PDB file of C-alpha atoms in Angstrom:
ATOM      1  CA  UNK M   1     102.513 130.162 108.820  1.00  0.00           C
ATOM      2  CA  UNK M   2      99.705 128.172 107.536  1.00  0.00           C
ATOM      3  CA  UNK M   3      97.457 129.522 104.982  1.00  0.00           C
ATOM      4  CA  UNK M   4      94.021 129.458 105.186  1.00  0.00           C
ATOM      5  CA  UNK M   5      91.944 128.014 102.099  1.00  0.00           C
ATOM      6  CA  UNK M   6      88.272 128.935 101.576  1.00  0.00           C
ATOM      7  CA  UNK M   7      85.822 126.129 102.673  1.00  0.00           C
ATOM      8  CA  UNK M   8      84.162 124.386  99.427  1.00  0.00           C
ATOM      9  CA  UNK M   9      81.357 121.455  99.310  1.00  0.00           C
ATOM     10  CA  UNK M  10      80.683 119.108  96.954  1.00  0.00           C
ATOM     11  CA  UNK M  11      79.828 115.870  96.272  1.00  0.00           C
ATOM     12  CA  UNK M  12      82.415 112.960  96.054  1.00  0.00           C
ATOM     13  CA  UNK M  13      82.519 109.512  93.997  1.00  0.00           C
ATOM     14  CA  UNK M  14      79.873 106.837  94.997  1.00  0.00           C
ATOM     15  CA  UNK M  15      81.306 104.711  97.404  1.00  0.00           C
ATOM     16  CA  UNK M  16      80.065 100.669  96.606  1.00  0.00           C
ATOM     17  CA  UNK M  17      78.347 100.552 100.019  1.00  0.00           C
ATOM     18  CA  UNK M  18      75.736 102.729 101.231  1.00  0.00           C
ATOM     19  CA  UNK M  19      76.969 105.717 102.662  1.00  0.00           C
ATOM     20  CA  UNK M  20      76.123 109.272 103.128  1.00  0.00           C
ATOM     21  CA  UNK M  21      77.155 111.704 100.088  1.00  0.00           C
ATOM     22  CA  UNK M  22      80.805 112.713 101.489  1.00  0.00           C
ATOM     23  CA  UNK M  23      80.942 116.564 101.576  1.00  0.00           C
ATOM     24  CA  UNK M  24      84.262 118.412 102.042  1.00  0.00           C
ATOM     25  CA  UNK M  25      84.203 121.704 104.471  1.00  0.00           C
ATOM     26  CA  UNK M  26      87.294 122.652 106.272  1.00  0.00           C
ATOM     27  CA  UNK M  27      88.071 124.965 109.507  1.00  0.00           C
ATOM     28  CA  UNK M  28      91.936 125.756 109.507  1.00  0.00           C
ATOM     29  CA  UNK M  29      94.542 124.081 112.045  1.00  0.00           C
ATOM     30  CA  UNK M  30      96.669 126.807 113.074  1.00  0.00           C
ATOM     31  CA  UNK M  31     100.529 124.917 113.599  1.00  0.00           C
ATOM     32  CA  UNK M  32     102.544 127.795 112.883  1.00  0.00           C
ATOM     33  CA  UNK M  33     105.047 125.720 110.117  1.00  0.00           C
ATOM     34  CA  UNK M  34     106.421 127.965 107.483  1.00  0.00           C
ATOM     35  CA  UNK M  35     104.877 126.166 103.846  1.00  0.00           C
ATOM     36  CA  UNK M  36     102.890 124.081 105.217  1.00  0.00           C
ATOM     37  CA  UNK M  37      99.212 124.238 104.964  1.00  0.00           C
ATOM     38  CA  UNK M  38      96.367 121.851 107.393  1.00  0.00           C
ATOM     39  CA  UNK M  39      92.991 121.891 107.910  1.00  0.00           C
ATOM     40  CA  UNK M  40      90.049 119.420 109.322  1.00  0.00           C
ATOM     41  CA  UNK M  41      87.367 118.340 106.830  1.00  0.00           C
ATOM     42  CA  UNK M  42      84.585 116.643 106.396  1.00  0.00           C
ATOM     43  CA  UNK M  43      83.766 113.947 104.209  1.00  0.00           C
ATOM     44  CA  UNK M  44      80.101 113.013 105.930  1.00  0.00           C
ATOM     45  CA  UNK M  45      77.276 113.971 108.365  1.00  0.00           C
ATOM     46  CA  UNK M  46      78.649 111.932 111.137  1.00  0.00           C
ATOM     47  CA  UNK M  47      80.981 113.456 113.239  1.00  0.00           C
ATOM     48  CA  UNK M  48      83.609 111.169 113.323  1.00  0.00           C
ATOM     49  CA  UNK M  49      83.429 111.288 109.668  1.00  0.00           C
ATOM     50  CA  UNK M  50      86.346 113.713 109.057  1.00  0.00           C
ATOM     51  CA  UNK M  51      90.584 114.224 108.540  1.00  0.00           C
ATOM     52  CA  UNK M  52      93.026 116.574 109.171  1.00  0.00           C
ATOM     53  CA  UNK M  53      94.787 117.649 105.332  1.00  0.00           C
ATOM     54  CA  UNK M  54      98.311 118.710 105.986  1.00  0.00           C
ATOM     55  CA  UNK M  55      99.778 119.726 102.367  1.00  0.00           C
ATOM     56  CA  UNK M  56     102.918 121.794 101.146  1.00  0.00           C
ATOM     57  CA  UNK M  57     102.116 125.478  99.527  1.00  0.00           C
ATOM     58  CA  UNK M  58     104.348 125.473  96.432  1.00  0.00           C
ATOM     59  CA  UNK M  59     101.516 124.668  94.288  1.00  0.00           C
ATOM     60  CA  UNK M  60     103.934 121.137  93.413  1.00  0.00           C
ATOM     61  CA  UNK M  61     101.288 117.878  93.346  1.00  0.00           C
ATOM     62  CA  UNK M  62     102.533 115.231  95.974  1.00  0.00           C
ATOM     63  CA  UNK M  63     101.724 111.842  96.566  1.00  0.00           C
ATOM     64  CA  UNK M  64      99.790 110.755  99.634  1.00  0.00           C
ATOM     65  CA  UNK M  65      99.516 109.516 102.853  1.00  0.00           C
ATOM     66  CA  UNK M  66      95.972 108.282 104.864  1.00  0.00           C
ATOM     67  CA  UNK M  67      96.750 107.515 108.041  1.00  0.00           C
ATOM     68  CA  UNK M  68      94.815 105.270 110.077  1.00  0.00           C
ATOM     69  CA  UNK M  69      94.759 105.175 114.065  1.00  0.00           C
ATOM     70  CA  UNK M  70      94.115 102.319 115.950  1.00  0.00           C
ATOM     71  CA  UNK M  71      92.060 101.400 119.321  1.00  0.00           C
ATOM     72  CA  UNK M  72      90.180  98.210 119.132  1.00  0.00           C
ATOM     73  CA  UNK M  73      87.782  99.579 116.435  1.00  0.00           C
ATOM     74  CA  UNK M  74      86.218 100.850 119.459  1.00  0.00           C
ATOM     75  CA  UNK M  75      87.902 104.231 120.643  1.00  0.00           C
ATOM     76  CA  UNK M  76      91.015 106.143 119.340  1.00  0.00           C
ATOM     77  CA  UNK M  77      91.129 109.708 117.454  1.00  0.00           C
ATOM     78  CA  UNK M  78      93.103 111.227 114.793  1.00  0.00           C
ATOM     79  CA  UNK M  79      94.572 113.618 117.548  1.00  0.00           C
ATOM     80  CA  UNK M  80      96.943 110.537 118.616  1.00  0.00           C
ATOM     81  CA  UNK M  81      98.817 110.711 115.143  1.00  0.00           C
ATOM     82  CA  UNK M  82      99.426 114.294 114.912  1.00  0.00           C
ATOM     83  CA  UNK M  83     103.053 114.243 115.009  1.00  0.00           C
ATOM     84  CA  UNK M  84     103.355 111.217 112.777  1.00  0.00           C
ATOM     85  CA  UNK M  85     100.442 112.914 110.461  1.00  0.00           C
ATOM     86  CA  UNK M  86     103.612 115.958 110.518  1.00  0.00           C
ATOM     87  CA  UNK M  87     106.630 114.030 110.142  1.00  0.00           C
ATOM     88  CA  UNK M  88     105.075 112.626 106.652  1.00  0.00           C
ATOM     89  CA  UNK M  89     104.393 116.336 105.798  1.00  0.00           C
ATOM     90  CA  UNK M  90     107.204 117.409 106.765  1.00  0.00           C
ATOM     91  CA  UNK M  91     108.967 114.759 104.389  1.00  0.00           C
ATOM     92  CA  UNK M  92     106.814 116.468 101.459  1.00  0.00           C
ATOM     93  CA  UNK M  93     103.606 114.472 101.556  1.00  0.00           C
ATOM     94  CA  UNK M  94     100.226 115.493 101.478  1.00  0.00           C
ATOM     95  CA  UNK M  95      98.748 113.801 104.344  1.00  0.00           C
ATOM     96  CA  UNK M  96      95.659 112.555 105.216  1.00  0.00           C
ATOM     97  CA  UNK M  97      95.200 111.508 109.028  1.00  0.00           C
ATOM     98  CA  UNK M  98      91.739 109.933 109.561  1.00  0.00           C
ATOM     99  CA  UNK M  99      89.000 109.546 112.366  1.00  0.00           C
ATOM    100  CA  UNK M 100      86.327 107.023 111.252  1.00  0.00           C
ATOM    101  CA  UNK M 101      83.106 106.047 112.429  1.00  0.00           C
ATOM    102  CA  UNK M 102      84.104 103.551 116.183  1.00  0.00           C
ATOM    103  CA  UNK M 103      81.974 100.127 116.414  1.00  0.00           C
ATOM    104  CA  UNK M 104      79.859 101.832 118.771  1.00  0.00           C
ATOM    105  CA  UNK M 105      78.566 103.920 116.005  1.00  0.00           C
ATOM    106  CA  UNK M 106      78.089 101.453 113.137  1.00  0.00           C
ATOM    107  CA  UNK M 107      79.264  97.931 112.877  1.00  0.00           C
ATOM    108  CA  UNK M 108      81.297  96.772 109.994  1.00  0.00           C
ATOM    109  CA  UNK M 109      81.588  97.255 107.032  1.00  0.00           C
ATOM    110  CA  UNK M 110      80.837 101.248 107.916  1.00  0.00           C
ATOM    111  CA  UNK M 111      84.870 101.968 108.798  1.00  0.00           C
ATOM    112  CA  UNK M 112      86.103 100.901 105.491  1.00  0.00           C
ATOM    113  CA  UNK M 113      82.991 102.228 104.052  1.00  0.00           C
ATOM    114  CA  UNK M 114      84.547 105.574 105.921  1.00  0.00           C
ATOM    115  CA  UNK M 115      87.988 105.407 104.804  1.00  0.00           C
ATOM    116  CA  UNK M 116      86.523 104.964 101.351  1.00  0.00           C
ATOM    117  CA  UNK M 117      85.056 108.127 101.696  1.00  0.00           C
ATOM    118  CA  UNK M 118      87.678 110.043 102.973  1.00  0.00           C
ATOM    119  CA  UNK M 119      89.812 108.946  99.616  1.00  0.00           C
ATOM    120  CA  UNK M 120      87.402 109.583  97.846  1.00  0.00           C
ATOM    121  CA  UNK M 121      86.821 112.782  98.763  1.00  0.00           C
ATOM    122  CA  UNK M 122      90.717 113.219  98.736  1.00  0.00           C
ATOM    123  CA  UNK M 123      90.646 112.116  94.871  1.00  0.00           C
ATOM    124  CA  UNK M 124      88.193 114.596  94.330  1.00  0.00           C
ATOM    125  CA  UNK M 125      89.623 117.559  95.831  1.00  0.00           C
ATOM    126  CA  UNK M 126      92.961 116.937  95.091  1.00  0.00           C
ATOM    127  CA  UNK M 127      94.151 120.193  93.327  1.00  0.00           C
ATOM    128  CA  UNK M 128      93.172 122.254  96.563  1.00  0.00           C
ATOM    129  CA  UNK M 129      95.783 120.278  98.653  1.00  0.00           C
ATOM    130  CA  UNK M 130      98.425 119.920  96.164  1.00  0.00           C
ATOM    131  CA  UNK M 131      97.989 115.987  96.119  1.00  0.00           C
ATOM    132  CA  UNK M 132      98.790 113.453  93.157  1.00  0.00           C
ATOM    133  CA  UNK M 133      95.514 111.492  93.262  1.00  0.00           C
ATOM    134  CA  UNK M 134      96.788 108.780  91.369  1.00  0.00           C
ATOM    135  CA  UNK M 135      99.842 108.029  93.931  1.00  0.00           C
ATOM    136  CA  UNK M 136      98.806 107.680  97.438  1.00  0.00           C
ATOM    137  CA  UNK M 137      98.911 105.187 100.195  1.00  0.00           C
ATOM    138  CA  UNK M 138      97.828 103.721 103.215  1.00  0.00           C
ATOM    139  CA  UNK M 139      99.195 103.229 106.838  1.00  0.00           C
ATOM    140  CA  UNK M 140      97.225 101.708 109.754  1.00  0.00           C
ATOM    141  CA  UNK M 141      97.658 101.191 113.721  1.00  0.00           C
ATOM    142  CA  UNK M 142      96.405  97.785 114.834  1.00  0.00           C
ATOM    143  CA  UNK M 143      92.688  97.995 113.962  1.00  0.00           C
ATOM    144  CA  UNK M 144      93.148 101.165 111.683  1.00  0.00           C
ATOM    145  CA  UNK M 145      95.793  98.635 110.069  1.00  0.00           C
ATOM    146  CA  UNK M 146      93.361  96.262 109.380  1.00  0.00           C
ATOM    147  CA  UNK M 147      90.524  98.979 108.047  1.00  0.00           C
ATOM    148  CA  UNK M 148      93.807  99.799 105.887  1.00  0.00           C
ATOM    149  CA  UNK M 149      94.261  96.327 104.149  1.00  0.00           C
ATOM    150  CA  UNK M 150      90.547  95.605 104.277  1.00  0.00           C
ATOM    151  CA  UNK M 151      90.654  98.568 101.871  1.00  0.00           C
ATOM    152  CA  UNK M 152      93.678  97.307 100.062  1.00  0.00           C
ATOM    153  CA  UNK M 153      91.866  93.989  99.033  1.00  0.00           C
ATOM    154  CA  UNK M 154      88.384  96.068  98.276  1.00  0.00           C
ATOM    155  CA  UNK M 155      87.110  94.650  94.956  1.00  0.00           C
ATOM    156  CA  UNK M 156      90.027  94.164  92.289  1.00  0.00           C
ATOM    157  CA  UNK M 157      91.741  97.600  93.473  1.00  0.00           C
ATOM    158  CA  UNK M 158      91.466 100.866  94.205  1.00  0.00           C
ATOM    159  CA  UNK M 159      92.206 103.468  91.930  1.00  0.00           C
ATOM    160  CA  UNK M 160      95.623 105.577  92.593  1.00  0.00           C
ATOM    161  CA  UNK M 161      96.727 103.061  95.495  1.00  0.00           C
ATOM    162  CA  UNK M 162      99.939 102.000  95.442  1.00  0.00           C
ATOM    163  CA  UNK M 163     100.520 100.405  98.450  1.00  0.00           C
ATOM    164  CA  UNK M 164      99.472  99.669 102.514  1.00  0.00           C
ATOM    165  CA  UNK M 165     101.438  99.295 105.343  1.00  0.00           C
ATOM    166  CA  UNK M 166     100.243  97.929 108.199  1.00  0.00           C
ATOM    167  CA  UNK M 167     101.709  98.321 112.304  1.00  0.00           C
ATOM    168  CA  UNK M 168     100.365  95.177 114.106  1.00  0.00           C
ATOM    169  CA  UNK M 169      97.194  95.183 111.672  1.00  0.00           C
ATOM    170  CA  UNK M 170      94.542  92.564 113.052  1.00  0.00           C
ATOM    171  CA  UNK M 171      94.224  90.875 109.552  1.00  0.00           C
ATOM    172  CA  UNK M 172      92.340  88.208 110.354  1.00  0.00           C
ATOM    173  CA  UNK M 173      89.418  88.733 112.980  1.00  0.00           C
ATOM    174  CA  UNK M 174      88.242  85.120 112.785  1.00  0.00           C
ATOM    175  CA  UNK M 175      91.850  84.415 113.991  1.00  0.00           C
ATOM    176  CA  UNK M 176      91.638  87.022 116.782  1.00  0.00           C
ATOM    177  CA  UNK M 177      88.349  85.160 117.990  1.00  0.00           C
ATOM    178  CA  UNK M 178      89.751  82.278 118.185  1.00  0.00           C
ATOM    179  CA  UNK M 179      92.703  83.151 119.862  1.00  0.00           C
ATOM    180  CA  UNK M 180      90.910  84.945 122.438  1.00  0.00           C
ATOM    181  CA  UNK M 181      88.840  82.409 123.606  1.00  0.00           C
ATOM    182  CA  UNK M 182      89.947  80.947 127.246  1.00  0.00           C
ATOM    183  CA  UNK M 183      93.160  82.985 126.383  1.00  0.00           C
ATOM    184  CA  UNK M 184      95.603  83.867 129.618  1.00  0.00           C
ATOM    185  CA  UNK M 185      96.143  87.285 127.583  1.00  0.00           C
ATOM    186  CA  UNK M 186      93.931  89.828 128.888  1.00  0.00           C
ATOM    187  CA  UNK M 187      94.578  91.466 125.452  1.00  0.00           C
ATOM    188  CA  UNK M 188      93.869  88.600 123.315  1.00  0.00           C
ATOM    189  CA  UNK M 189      90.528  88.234 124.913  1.00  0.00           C
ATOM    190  CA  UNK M 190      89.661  91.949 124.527  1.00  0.00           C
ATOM    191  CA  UNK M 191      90.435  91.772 120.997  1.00  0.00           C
ATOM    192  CA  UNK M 192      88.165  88.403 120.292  1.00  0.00           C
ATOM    193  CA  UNK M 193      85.525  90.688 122.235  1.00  0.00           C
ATOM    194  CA  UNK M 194      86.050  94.040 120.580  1.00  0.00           C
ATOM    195  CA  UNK M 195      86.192  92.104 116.867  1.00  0.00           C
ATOM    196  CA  UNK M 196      82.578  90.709 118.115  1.00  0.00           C
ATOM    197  CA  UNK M 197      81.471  94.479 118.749  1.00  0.00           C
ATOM    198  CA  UNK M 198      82.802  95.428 115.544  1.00  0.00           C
ATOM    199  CA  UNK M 199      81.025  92.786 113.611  1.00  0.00           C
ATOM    200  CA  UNK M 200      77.834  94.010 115.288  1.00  0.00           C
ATOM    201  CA  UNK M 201      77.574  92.546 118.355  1.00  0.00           C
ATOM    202  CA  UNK M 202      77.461  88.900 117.005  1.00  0.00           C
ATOM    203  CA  UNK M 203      79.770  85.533 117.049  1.00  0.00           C
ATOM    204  CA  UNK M 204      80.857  84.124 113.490  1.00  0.00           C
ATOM    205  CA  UNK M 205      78.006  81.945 112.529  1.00  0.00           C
ATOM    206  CA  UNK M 206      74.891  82.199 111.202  1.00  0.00           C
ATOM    207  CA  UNK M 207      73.322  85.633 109.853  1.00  0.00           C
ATOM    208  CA  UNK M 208      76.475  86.864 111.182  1.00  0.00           C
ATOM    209  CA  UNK M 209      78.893  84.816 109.179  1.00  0.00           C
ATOM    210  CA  UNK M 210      78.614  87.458 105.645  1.00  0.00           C
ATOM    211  CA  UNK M 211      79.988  90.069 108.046  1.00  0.00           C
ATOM    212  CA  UNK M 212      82.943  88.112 109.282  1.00  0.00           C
ATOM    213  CA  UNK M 213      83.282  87.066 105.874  1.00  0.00           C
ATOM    214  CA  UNK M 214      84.067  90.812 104.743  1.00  0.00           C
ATOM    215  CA  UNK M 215      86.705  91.512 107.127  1.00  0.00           C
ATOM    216  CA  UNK M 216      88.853  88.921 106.431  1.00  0.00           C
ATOM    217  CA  UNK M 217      91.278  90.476 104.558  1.00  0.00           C
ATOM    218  CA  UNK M 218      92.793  87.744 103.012  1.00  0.00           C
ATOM    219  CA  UNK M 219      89.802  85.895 101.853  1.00  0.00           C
ATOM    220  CA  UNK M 220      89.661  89.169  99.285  1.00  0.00           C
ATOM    221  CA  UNK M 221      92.923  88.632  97.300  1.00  0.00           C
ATOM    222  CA  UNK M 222      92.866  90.116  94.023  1.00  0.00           C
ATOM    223  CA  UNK M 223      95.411  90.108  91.279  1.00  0.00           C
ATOM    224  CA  UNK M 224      94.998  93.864  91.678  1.00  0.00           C
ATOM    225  CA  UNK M 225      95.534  94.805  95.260  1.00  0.00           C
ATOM    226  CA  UNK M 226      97.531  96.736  96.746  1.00  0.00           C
ATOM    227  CA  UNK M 227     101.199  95.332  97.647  1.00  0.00           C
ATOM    228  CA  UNK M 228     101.900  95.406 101.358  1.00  0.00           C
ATOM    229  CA  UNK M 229     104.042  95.738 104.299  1.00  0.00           C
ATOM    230  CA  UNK M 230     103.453  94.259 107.535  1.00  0.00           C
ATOM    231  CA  UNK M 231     105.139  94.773 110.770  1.00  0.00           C
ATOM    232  CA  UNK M 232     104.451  92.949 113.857  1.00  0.00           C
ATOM    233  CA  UNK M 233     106.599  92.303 117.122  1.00  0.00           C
ATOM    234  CA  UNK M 234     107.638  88.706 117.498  1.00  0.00           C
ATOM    235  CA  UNK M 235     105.892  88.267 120.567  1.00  0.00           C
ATOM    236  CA  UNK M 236     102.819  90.584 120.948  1.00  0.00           C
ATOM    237  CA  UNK M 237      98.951  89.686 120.799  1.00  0.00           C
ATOM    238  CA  UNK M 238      98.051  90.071 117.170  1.00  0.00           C
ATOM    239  CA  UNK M 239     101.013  87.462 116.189  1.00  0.00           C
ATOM    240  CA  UNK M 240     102.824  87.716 113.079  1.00  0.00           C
ATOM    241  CA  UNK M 241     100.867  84.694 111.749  1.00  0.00           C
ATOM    242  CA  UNK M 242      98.134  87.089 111.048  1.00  0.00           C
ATOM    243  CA  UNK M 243     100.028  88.583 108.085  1.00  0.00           C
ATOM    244  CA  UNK M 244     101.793  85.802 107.051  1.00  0.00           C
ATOM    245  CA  UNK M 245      98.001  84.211 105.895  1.00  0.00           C
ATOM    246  CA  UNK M 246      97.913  87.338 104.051  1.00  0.00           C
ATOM    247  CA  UNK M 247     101.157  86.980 102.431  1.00  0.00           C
ATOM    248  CA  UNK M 248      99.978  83.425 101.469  1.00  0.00           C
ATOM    249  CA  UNK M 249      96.590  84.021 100.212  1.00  0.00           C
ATOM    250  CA  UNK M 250      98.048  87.554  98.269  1.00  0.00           C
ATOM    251  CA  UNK M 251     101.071  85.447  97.043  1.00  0.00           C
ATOM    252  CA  UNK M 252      98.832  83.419  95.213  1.00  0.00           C
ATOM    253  CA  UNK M 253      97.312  85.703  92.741  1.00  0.00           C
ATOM    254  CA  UNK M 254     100.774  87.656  92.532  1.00  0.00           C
ATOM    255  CA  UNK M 255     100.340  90.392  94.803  1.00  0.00           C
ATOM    256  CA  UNK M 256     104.074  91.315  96.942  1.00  0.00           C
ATOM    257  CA  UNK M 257     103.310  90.846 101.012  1.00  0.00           C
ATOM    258  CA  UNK M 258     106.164  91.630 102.981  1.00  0.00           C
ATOM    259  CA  UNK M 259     105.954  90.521 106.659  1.00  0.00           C
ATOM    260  CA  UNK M 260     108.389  92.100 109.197  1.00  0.00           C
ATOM    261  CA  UNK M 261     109.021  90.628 112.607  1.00  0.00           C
ATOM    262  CA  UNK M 262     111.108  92.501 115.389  1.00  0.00           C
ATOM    263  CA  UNK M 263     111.728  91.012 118.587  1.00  0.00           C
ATOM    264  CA  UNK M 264     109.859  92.335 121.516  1.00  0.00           C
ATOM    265  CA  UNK M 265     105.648  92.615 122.495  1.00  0.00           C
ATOM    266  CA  UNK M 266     105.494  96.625 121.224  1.00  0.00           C
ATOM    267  CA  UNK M 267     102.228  96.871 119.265  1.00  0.00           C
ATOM    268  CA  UNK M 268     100.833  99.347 117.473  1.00  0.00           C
ATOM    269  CA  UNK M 269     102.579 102.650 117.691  1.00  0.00           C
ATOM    270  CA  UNK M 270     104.875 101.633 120.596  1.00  0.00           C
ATOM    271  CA  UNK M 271     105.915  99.432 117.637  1.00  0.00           C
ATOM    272  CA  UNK M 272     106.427 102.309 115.554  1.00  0.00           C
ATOM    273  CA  UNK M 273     108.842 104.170 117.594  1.00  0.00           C
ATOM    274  CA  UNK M 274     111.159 100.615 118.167  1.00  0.00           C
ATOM    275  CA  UNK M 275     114.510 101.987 116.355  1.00  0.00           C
ATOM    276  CA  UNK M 276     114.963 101.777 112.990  1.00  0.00           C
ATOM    277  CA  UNK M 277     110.889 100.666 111.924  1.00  0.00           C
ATOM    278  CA  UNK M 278     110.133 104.091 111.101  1.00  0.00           C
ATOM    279  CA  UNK M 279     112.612 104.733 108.769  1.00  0.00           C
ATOM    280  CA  UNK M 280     112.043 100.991 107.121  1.00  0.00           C
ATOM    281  CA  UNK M 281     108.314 102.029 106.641  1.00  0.00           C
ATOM    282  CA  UNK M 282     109.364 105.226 105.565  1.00  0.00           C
ATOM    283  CA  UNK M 283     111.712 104.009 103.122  1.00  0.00           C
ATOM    284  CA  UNK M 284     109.111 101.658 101.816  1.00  0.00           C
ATOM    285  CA  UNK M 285     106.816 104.499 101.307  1.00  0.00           C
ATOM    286  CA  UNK M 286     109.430 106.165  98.852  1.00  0.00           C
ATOM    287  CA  UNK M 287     109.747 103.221  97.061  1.00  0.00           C
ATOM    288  CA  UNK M 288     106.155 103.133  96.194  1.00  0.00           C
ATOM    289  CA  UNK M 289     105.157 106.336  95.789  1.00  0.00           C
ATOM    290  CA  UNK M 290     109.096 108.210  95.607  1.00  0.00           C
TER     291      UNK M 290
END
């Protein structure tokens, strides 16, 4: 059975961009799985700012595991990775699965600014859920992929990350503009329209062109970034190419990118469940973080 764990509040680390004060408080998921613990918190006022916590009750530290959903930056909910947020726990993780604030509640940079947070927060609780703050990483869906490495290239680091792996991650929205302009891909042009939402409502020039400037990932490289894993089907709307830039542009200052391409169109979590990716992100989890 789960076991319930007292609700606590505090402030967490200053986050570089203005936020509110993250606060944790906690009402208990009730799952029914013999030592394993889970709860929702909340790391800020908004209500999309909080995370389901699933932990092991021996009392043993574990590294982590944020997860990120995807949904054009627009929609999506943590609810949609519940059993992937339990197969990590179930492997011995502490997990971290992660709703965020959507485009149309703030434009960027407010969802990393979130996921920030919720580490933060994480860090700063860390004895109450069992969890190794200095080993953790990150895994994103398609736009939670790209919130993911956004966060991996934040400043020159971020303290206790290891590494990011990323399902279809949209790494370059300038890219996904482009491409979606007079595209025959229905998807394509969605995504060049939901990466203008995102950014506020605004095309890439102009007063506009700082906040495209921030979420491309790759213009961020830092000898101190995370490493990280890519995964993209061969054939499917956000194109390999996106992480291959990344790979080039991480390369450079000595940073490990490693871009996998399986044949197909599956994005995104369809992507996930192809045989045999699981496992290889899995696998590349343990080698980071054992």
């Amino acid at each position: 059975m789960l076991t319930p764990v007292a609700a606590t509040a505090s402030n967490a680390s200053a986050i570089k961009e203005p936020t509110p004060a993250p606060t944790a408080s906690s009402s208990i998921i009730d799952d029914g799985f013999d030592g394993l613990a889970a709860e929702t918190v909340k790391y800020g006022s908004h209500h999309r700012q909080s995370m389901d916590v699933w932990w092991t009750t021996d009392g043993e530290n574990r590294p982590g595991i944020f997860l990120i959903h995807g949904g054009w930056w627009s929609s999506g909910d943590k609810k949609y990775m519940r059993e992937i947020t339990r197969s990590y726990a179930e492997l011995g993780y502490t997990v971290f699965n992660l709703n965020y604030r959507l485009s149309g509640d703030a434009a960027w940079p407010a969802q990393r600014t979130d996921a920030l947070a919720a580490i933060a927060v994480a860090r700063k609780h860390a004895a109450r859920w069992s969890f190794d703050p200095r080993n953790y990483v990150l895994v994103g869906f398609s736009a939670g992929g790209h919130i993911a490495a956004a966060v991996g290239t934040y400043g020159n680091g971020v303290s206790g990350l290891k590494g990011v792996v990323g399902l279809s991650p949209i790494i370059s929205p300038l890219r996904a503009y482009a491409d979606g302009d007079k595209s025959p891909d229905p998807n394509k042009r969605r995504l060049r329209t939901a990466a203008i939402k995102v950014a506020g409502g605004c095309a890439p020039r102009g007063k506009c062109s700082r906040i495209w400037a921030s979420m491309e990932v790759a213009w961020h490289a830092s000898p101190k970034d995370a490493p990280m894993l890519t995964l993209h089907s061969k054939d499917e709307f956000v194109p390999p190419v996106q992480s291959q830039l990344l790979q080039r542009m991480l390369g450079q200052v000595g940073v490990p990118v490693n871009v996998v391409t399986v044949p197909g169109i599956n994005h995104s979590s369809p992507l996930y469940r192809e045989p045999g990716v699981a496992e290889r992100v899995q696998a590349w989890i343990a080698e980071r973080i054992g």
